[in-house]
CSV table of C-alpha atoms in Angstrom, one decimal:
chain,number,residue,atom,x,y,z
A,1,MET,CA,80.0,31.6,19.9
A,2,SER,CA,77.5,28.8,20.7
A,3,GLU,CA,78.4,25.7,22.6
A,4,ARG,CA,79.4,22.6,20.7
A,5,LYS,CA,77.4,20.1,22.8
A,6,VAL,CA,74.0,21.7,23.4
A,7,LEU,CA,71.6,19.9,25.7
A,8,ASN,CA,68.8,22.4,25.7
A,9,LYS,CA,66.7,23.2,22.7
A,10,TYR,CA,65.2,26.4,21.7
A,11,TYR,CA,61.4,26.7,22.1
A,12,PRO,CA,59.9,29.6,20.2
A,13,PRO,CA,57.2,31.7,22.0
A,14,ASP,CA,54.4,30.3,19.8
A,15,PHE,CA,55.3,26.7,20.6
A,16,ASP,CA,52.3,24.5,21.2
A,17,PRO,CA,53.1,20.9,22.4
A,18,SER,CA,49.5,19.7,21.8
A,19,LYS,CA,50.2,20.1,18.1
A,20,ILE,CA,53.0,17.5,18.2
A,21,PRO,CA,51.6,14.2,16.8
A,22,LYS,CA,51.8,11.1,19.1
A,23,LEU,CA,53.4,7.9,17.9
A,24,LYS,CA,51.2,4.8,18.4
A,25,LEU,CA,53.6,2.1,19.3
A,26,PRO,CA,52.6,-1.5,20.1
A,27,LYS,CA,52.6,-2.6,23.7
A,28,ASP,CA,54.6,-5.7,23.0
A,29,ARG,CA,57.3,-3.9,21.1
A,30,GLN,CA,60.9,-5.0,21.8
A,31,TYR,CA,64.0,-3.1,22.8
A,32,VAL,CA,67.6,-4.0,22.3
A,33,VAL,CA,69.5,-4.0,25.6
A,34,ARG,CA,72.9,-5.0,26.8
A,35,LEU,CA,72.8,-7.6,29.6
A,36,MET,CA,74.8,-10.4,31.3
A,37,ALA,CA,73.6,-14.0,31.7
A,38,PRO,CA,72.0,-14.1,35.2
A,39,PHE,CA,72.9,-17.8,35.8
A,40,ASN,CA,74.8,-20.8,34.3
A,41,MET,CA,73.0,-22.5,31.5
A,42,ARG,CA,73.5,-25.1,28.8
A,43,CYS,CA,72.2,-24.9,25.3
A,44,LYS,CA,69.8,-27.7,24.4
A,45,THR,CA,70.7,-27.6,20.7
A,46,CYS,CA,74.5,-27.9,20.7
A,47,GLY,CA,75.3,-28.5,24.4
A,48,GLU,CA,77.4,-25.3,24.7
A,49,TYR,CA,77.8,-24.0,28.3
A,50,ILE,CA,77.0,-20.4,28.9
A,51,TYR,CA,78.4,-19.2,32.1
A,52,LYS,CA,77.0,-16.5,34.5
A,53,GLY,CA,78.2,-13.0,33.6
A,54,LYS,CA,78.6,-13.5,29.9
A,55,LYS,CA,77.5,-10.4,28.0
A,56,PHE,CA,74.8,-10.4,25.3
A,57,ASN,CA,72.9,-8.0,23.1
A,58,ALA,CA,69.4,-9.1,24.0
A,59,ARG,CA,65.9,-8.1,23.0
A,60,LYS,CA,63.6,-7.1,25.8
A,61,GLU,CA,59.8,-7.1,25.8
A,62,THR,CA,57.0,-6.9,28.4
A,63,VAL,CA,55.1,-10.1,29.0
A,64,GLN,CA,51.4,-9.6,28.3
A,65,ASN,CA,48.7,-10.4,30.8
A,66,GLU,CA,51.2,-11.5,33.4
A,67,THR,CA,52.1,-9.5,36.5
A,68,TYR,CA,53.0,-10.1,40.1
A,69,MET,CA,51.3,-7.8,42.6
A,70,GLY,CA,51.1,-5.1,39.9
A,71,LEU,CA,54.8,-5.5,38.8
A,72,PRO,CA,55.3,-6.2,35.1
A,73,ILE,CA,57.4,-9.2,34.0
A,74,PHE,CA,60.0,-8.8,31.3
A,75,ARG,CA,61.2,-11.4,28.8
A,76,PHE,CA,64.7,-11.5,27.3
A,77,TYR,CA,65.9,-13.2,24.0
A,78,ILE,CA,69.5,-14.1,23.6
A,79,LYS,CA,71.4,-16.3,21.1
A,80,CYS,CA,73.7,-19.2,21.7
A,81,THR,CA,77.4,-18.3,21.2
A,82,ARG,CA,78.0,-21.5,19.2
A,83,CYS,CA,74.9,-22.5,17.2
A,84,LEU,CA,73.0,-19.1,17.4
A,85,ALA,CA,69.9,-20.9,18.7
A,86,GLU,CA,67.4,-18.6,20.5
A,87,ILE,CA,67.2,-18.8,24.3
A,88,THR,CA,64.6,-17.0,26.4
A,89,PHE,CA,64.2,-16.3,30.1
A,90,LYS,CA,62.1,-13.9,32.1
A,91,THR,CA,62.1,-12.2,35.5
A,92,ASP,CA,60.7,-13.8,38.6
A,93,PRO,CA,59.9,-11.0,41.1
A,94,GLU,CA,58.2,-13.5,43.5
A,95,ASN,CA,61.5,-15.3,44.2
A,96,THR,CA,63.7,-12.3,43.2
A,97,ASP,CA,65.3,-14.4,40.5
A,98,TYR,CA,65.1,-15.3,36.8
A,99,ALA,CA,63.1,-18.1,35.4
A,100,MET,CA,64.3,-20.2,32.4
A,101,GLU,CA,61.7,-20.6,29.6
A,102,HIS,CA,63.1,-22.5,26.7
A,103,GLY,CA,66.2,-23.1,24.6
A,104,ALA,CA,68.5,-24.1,27.5
A,105,THR,CA,68.6,-25.7,30.9
A,106,ARG,CA,69.7,-24.0,34.1
A,107,ASN,CA,72.7,-25.5,36.0
A,108,PHE,CA,73.6,-25.4,39.7
A,109,GLN,CA,70.1,-24.8,41.0
A,110,ALA,CA,70.1,-27.5,43.7
A,111,GLU,CA,69.2,-25.1,46.4
A,112,LYS,CA,66.3,-23.8,44.5
A,113,LEU,CA,65.0,-27.3,43.9
A,114,ILE,CA,65.3,-28.1,47.6
A,115,GLU,CA,63.3,-25.1,48.5
A,116,GLU,CA,60.6,-25.9,46.0
A,117,GLU,CA,60.4,-29.5,47.3
A,118,GLU,CA,60.0,-28.2,50.9
A,119,LYS,CA,57.2,-25.9,49.8
A,120,ARG,CA,55.5,-28.8,48.0
A,121,ILE,CA,55.6,-31.1,51.1
A,122,GLN,CA,54.3,-28.3,53.3
A,123,GLN,CA,51.4,-27.7,51.0
A,124,GLU,CA,50.5,-31.4,50.9
A,125,ARG,CA,50.6,-31.7,54.7
A,126,GLU,CA,48.3,-28.7,55.1
A,127,GLU,CA,45.8,-30.3,52.7
A,128,GLU,CA,45.9,-33.6,54.6
A,129,GLU,CA,45.3,-31.9,58.0
A,130,LEU,CA,42.3,-30.0,56.7
A,131,ASN,CA,40.3,-33.2,56.0
A,132,ASN,CA,41.8,-35.7,58.5
A,133,PRO,CA,42.0,-34.8,62.3
A,134,MET,CA,43.9,-38.1,63.1
A,135,LYS,CA,46.6,-37.0,60.7
A,136,VAL,CA,46.9,-33.7,62.6
A,137,LEU,CA,47.4,-35.7,65.9
A,138,GLU,CA,50.1,-37.9,64.3
A,139,ASN,CA,51.9,-34.9,63.0
A,140,ARG,CA,51.9,-33.2,66.4
A,141,THR,CA,53.3,-36.3,68.1
A,142,LYS,CA,56.1,-36.5,65.5
A,143,ASP,CA,56.8,-32.8,65.9
A,144,SER,CA,57.0,-33.2,69.8
A,145,LYS,CA,59.4,-36.2,69.4
A,146,LEU,CA,61.6,-34.3,67.1
A,147,GLU,CA,61.5,-31.3,69.4
A,148,MET,CA,62.6,-33.5,72.3
A,149,GLU,CA,65.5,-34.9,70.3
A,150,VAL,CA,66.6,-31.4,69.3
A,151,LEU,CA,66.4,-30.3,73.0
A,152,GLU,CA,68.5,-33.3,74.1
A,153,ASN,CA,71.1,-32.6,71.5
A,154,LEU,CA,71.2,-28.9,72.5
A,155,GLN,CA,71.7,-29.9,76.1
A,156,GLU,CA,74.6,-32.2,75.2
A,157,LEU,CA,76.2,-29.4,73.3
A,158,LYS,CA,75.7,-27.0,76.2
A,159,GLU,CA,77.3,-29.5,78.6
A,160,LEU,CA,80.2,-30.0,76.2
A,161,ASN,CA,80.7,-26.3,76.0
A,162,GLN,CA,80.7,-26.0,79.7
A,163,ARG,CA,83.2,-28.8,80.1
A,164,GLN,CA,85.4,-27.1,77.6
A,165,ALA,CA,84.9,-23.8,79.3
A,166,LEU,CA,86.3,-25.3,82.6
A,167,VAL,CA,89.5,-26.2,81.0
A,168,ASP,CA,92.3,-23.9,82.2
A,169,PHE,CA,94.4,-23.3,79.1
A,170,GLU,CA,96.9,-21.1,80.9
A,171,GLY,CA,97.4,-23.8,83.5
A,172,MET,CA,98.0,-26.4,80.8
A,173,ILE,CA,100.5,-24.1,79.1
A,174,ASP,CA,102.3,-23.5,82.4
A,175,GLN,CA,102.4,-27.2,83.1
A,176,TYR,CA,103.8,-28.0,79.7
A,177,ARG,CA,106.5,-25.3,80.2
A,178,GLU,CA,107.3,-26.8,83.6
A,179,MET,CA,107.7,-30.2,82.1
A,180,GLU,CA,110.0,-28.8,79.4
A,181,LYS,CA,112.1,-27.0,82.1
A,182,ARG,CA,112.5,-30.3,84.1
A,183,GLU,CA,113.5,-32.1,81.0
A,184,ARG,CA,116.1,-29.6,80.1
A,185,GLU,CA,117.5,-29.7,83.7
A,186,ARG,CA,117.6,-33.5,83.6
A,187,GLU,CA,119.5,-33.4,80.2
A,188,LYS,CA,121.9,-30.8,81.6
A,189,GLU,CA,122.6,-33.0,84.7
A,190,GLU,CA,123.2,-36.0,82.5
A,191,ASP,CA,125.6,-34.0,80.3
A,192,GLU,CA,127.5,-32.8,83.4
A,193,ARG,CA,127.8,-36.3,84.8
A,194,GLU,CA,129.1,-37.7,81.6
A,195,MET,CA,131.6,-34.9,81.3
A,196,LYS,CA,132.8,-35.5,84.9
A,197,GLU,CA,133.2,-39.2,84.2
A,198,MET,CA,135.2,-38.5,81.1
A,199,LEU,CA,137.5,-36.1,83.0
A,200,ASP,CA,138.0,-38.6,85.8
A,201,ARG,CA,139.0,-41.3,83.3
A,202,ALA,CA,141.4,-38.9,81.6
A,203,LEU,CA,142.9,-37.9,84.9
A,204,VAL,CA,143.4,-41.5,86.0
A,205,LYS,CA,145.0,-42.4,82.7
A,206,ARG,CA,147.3,-39.3,83.0
A,207,LEU,CA,148.3,-40.3,86.6
A,208,ARG,CA,149.1,-43.8,85.5
A,209,GLU,CA,151.3,-42.5,82.7
A,210,SER,CA,153.1,-40.1,85.0
A,211,ASP,CA,153.7,-42.9,87.5
A,212,SER,CA,155.1,-45.1,84.8
A,213,ASP,CA,157.3,-42.3,83.6
A,214,SER,CA,158.6,-41.5,87.1
A,215,GLU,CA,159.4,-45.2,87.6
A,216,THR,CA,161.4,-45.4,84.4
A,217,GLU,CA,163.2,-42.2,85.4
A,218,GLU,CA,164.0,-43.6,88.8
A,219,GLU,CA,165.3,-46.8,87.3
A,220,SER,CA,167.5,-45.0,84.8
A,221,SER,CA,168.8,-42.6,87.5
A,222,SER,CA,169.6,-45.5,89.8
A,223,LYS,CA,171.4,-47.3,87.0
A,224,GLN,CA,173.4,-44.2,86.2
A,225,SER,CA,174.3,-43.7,89.9
A,226,ASN,CA,175.4,-47.3,90.3
A,227,LYS,CA,177.5,-47.0,87.2
A,228,SER,CA,179.0,-43.7,88.3
A,229,SER,CA,179.8,-45.1,91.8
A,230,SER,CA,181.4,-48.3,90.3
A,231,ASP,CA,183.3,-46.5,87.6
A,232,LYS,CA,185.6,-43.7,88.8
A,233,PRO,CA,187.3,-41.2,86.5
A,234,THR,CA,190.8,-42.2,87.8
A,235,ASP,CA,190.3,-45.9,87.0
A,236,ILE,CA,191.7,-45.2,83.6
A,237,LEU,CA,195.2,-44.5,85.0
A,238,THR,CA,195.4,-47.9,86.7
A,239,ALA,CA,193.4,-50.1,84.4
A,240,ASP,CA,195.2,-51.8,81.5
A,241,LYS,CA,193.8,-51.4,78.1
A,242,PRO,CA,193.2,-54.7,76.2
A,243,THR,CA,196.1,-55.6,74.0
A,244,GLU,CA,196.1,-55.9,70.3
A,245,ALA,CA,196.7,-59.6,70.6
A,246,GLU,CA,193.4,-60.0,72.3
A,247,GLY,CA,191.8,-58.0,69.5
A,248,ALA,CA,193.5,-60.2,66.9
A,249,SER,CA,192.4,-63.4,68.7
A,250,ALA,CA,188.8,-62.1,68.8
A,251,GLY,CA,188.8,-61.9,65.0
A,252,GLY,CA,185.9,-60.1,63.6
A,253,ALA,CA,184.4,-59.3,67.0
A,254,LYS,CA,182.9,-55.8,67.6
A,255,LYS,CA,184.9,-53.1,69.4
A,256,ALA,CA,184.3,-52.5,73.1
A,257,LYS,CA,181.7,-49.8,73.9
A,258,VAL,CA,183.3,-46.4,74.6
A,259,GLU,CA,182.2,-44.9,77.8
A,260,SER,CA,180.8,-41.4,78.1
A,261,TRP,CA,183.7,-40.2,80.3
A,262,GLU,CA,186.2,-41.6,77.8
A,263,ARG,CA,184.6,-39.6,75.0
A,264,SER,CA,184.6,-36.4,77.1
A,265,VAL,CA,188.0,-36.7,78.8
A,266,GLY,CA,190.0,-39.1,76.7
A,267,THR,CA,192.9,-41.4,77.6
A,268,VAL,CA,196.4,-40.6,78.6
A,269,GLY,CA,197.8,-41.4,75.2
A,270,GLY,CA,195.1,-39.6,73.3
A,271,LYS,CA,194.8,-36.0,72.3
A,272,GLY,CA,192.5,-35.2,75.1
A,273,ALA,CA,193.0,-33.3,78.3
A,274,LEU,CA,195.1,-36.0,80.0
A,275,GLY,CA,197.4,-36.4,77.1
A,276,SER,CA,198.5,-32.7,77.4
A,277,LEU,CA,199.8,-33.3,80.9
A,278,ILE,CA,202.8,-35.3,79.7
A,279,VAL,CA,205.5,-33.6,77.6
A,280,ARG,CA,207.5,-36.0,75.4
A,281,LYS,CA,210.8,-35.1,73.7
A,282,LYS,CA,212.9,-36.9,71.2
A,283,PRO,CA,215.8,-38.7,73.0
A,284,VAL,CA,219.2,-37.5,71.7
A,285,MET,CA,221.1,-40.4,73.0
A,286,THR,CA,219.9,-44.0,73.3
A,287,VAL,CA,219.7,-45.0,76.9
A,288,SER,CA,219.8,-48.7,77.7
A,289,LYS,CA,216.9,-49.8,79.8
A,290,PRO,CA,217.6,-51.7,83.0
A,291,SER,CA,217.5,-55.4,82.7
A,292,SER,CA,215.0,-55.6,85.5
A,293,VAL,CA,212.4,-53.9,83.5
A,294,THR,CA,210.5,-56.1,81.2
A,295,GLU,CA,208.4,-54.6,78.6
A,296,THR,CA,205.5,-56.3,77.0
A,297,ALA,CA,205.5,-55.8,73.3
A,298,ALA,CA,202.3,-56.0,71.5
A,299,PRO,CA,202.3,-58.2,68.4
A,300,ILE,CA,201.6,-56.7,65.0
A,301,SER,CA,198.1,-57.0,63.9
A,302,GLN,CA,197.5,-58.8,60.7
A,303,THR,CA,194.8,-56.5,59.7
A,304,ASP,CA,196.8,-53.4,60.4
A,305,SER,CA,199.3,-52.5,57.7
A,306,LYS,CA,201.2,-50.0,59.9
A,307,PRO,CA,204.0,-51.4,62.2
A,308,ALA,CA,203.2,-51.8,65.8
A,309,THR,CA,204.8,-49.2,68.1
A,310,THR,CA,205.0,-49.1,71.8
A,311,ASP,CA,202.9,-46.3,73.3
A,312,ALA,CA,205.0,-44.2,75.5
A,313,SER,CA,202.0,-43.1,77.4
A,314,LYS,CA,201.0,-46.6,78.2
A,315,PRO,CA,201.9,-47.5,81.7
A,316,VAL,CA,204.5,-50.4,81.9
A,317,THR,CA,204.5,-52.6,85.0
A,318,THR,CA,207.9,-53.6,86.5
A,319,GLN,CA,208.9,-56.5,88.8
A,320,ASN,CA,208.9,-54.3,91.8
A,321,GLY,CA,205.3,-53.1,90.8
A,322,SER,CA,206.4,-49.6,90.1
A,323,SER,CA,204.8,-47.8,87.2
A,324,SER,CA,206.6,-46.9,84.0
A,325,LEU,CA,205.6,-43.3,84.4
A,326,SER,CA,208.5,-42.8,86.8
A,327,LEU,CA,210.9,-44.2,84.2
A,328,LEU,CA,209.6,-41.8,81.7
A,329,GLY,CA,210.2,-39.0,84.0
A,330,ALA,CA,213.8,-40.1,84.6
A,331,TYR,CA,214.4,-40.3,80.8
A,332,SER,CA,213.1,-36.8,80.4
A,333,ASP,CA,215.5,-35.5,83.2
A,334,SER,CA,218.5,-37.2,81.7
A,335,ASP,CA,217.7,-35.7,78.3
A,336,SER,CA,217.6,-32.3,79.8
A,337,ASN,CA,220.9,-32.7,81.5
A,338,ASP,CA,222.6,-33.9,78.4
A,339,SER,CA,221.3,-31.0,76.4
A,340,GLU,CA,222.8,-28.6,79.0
């Protein structure tokens, strides 16, 4: 089976290539090639911009009677993408570039124009020097002055570079780090000093408050000691309680302040600890009291609805100065004898 894509052809043994007729093609015949725009251009007909690298199906031909050092020059024909106007350009082997012929203008060729201008000035100068020796001398003096200026500028640049080369960048960095370190230490010392001052102020304030508290405690303790020394627990047995008459005469006055020992211990007539020491019994027989004993009866208060009763536990003073507690003891003995 033969191959599908055959690149070689069969030549019979009697093949004679001289018998093949030669085609006579014109020298200026054109070929259709695919190319990209070699530079930026603008169409003269419609003003459309054609950028470098845009692809075209161009016609290519060889320029007749124009060569550069035996190299042929080719011409290309393209059409504008907007108005289909024909644009032509050709190769420029002298400058290794392309030259615009007609149909468009080339953009961004400032560098090329500068080079052409320099070449033109150089050619004019050479033409002047050929016929005028004084012009040659003037040009030499100008060139020498320009060269001196260039050398001076170069020397300044060298000195500047040497000056910069002497700069110790490592030393500068170390110095900067040392400055930062000193600054941090200074800030740390300031913070510590401020913290110490704040602590001292707080300590002084606390000491003052403690002193004031101790003074108040001392005053209160001294008052309590004086009070305790002046008031004895046994004073209740000898002291007379204010009568109800004095309370009635006072009217709407406030009651006397009850002392702490009265609240804790109580009075003789109350239900406290002292009241339990005396045992009272109902008398069976009425015993006439001696005439020498004078009892003080408390008037009935107007505000109190209950009748006033004499408190047996209240001490009664006699003419002889003896206490009524002895009488109460005698009454209790007589009652016990009677019961027996």
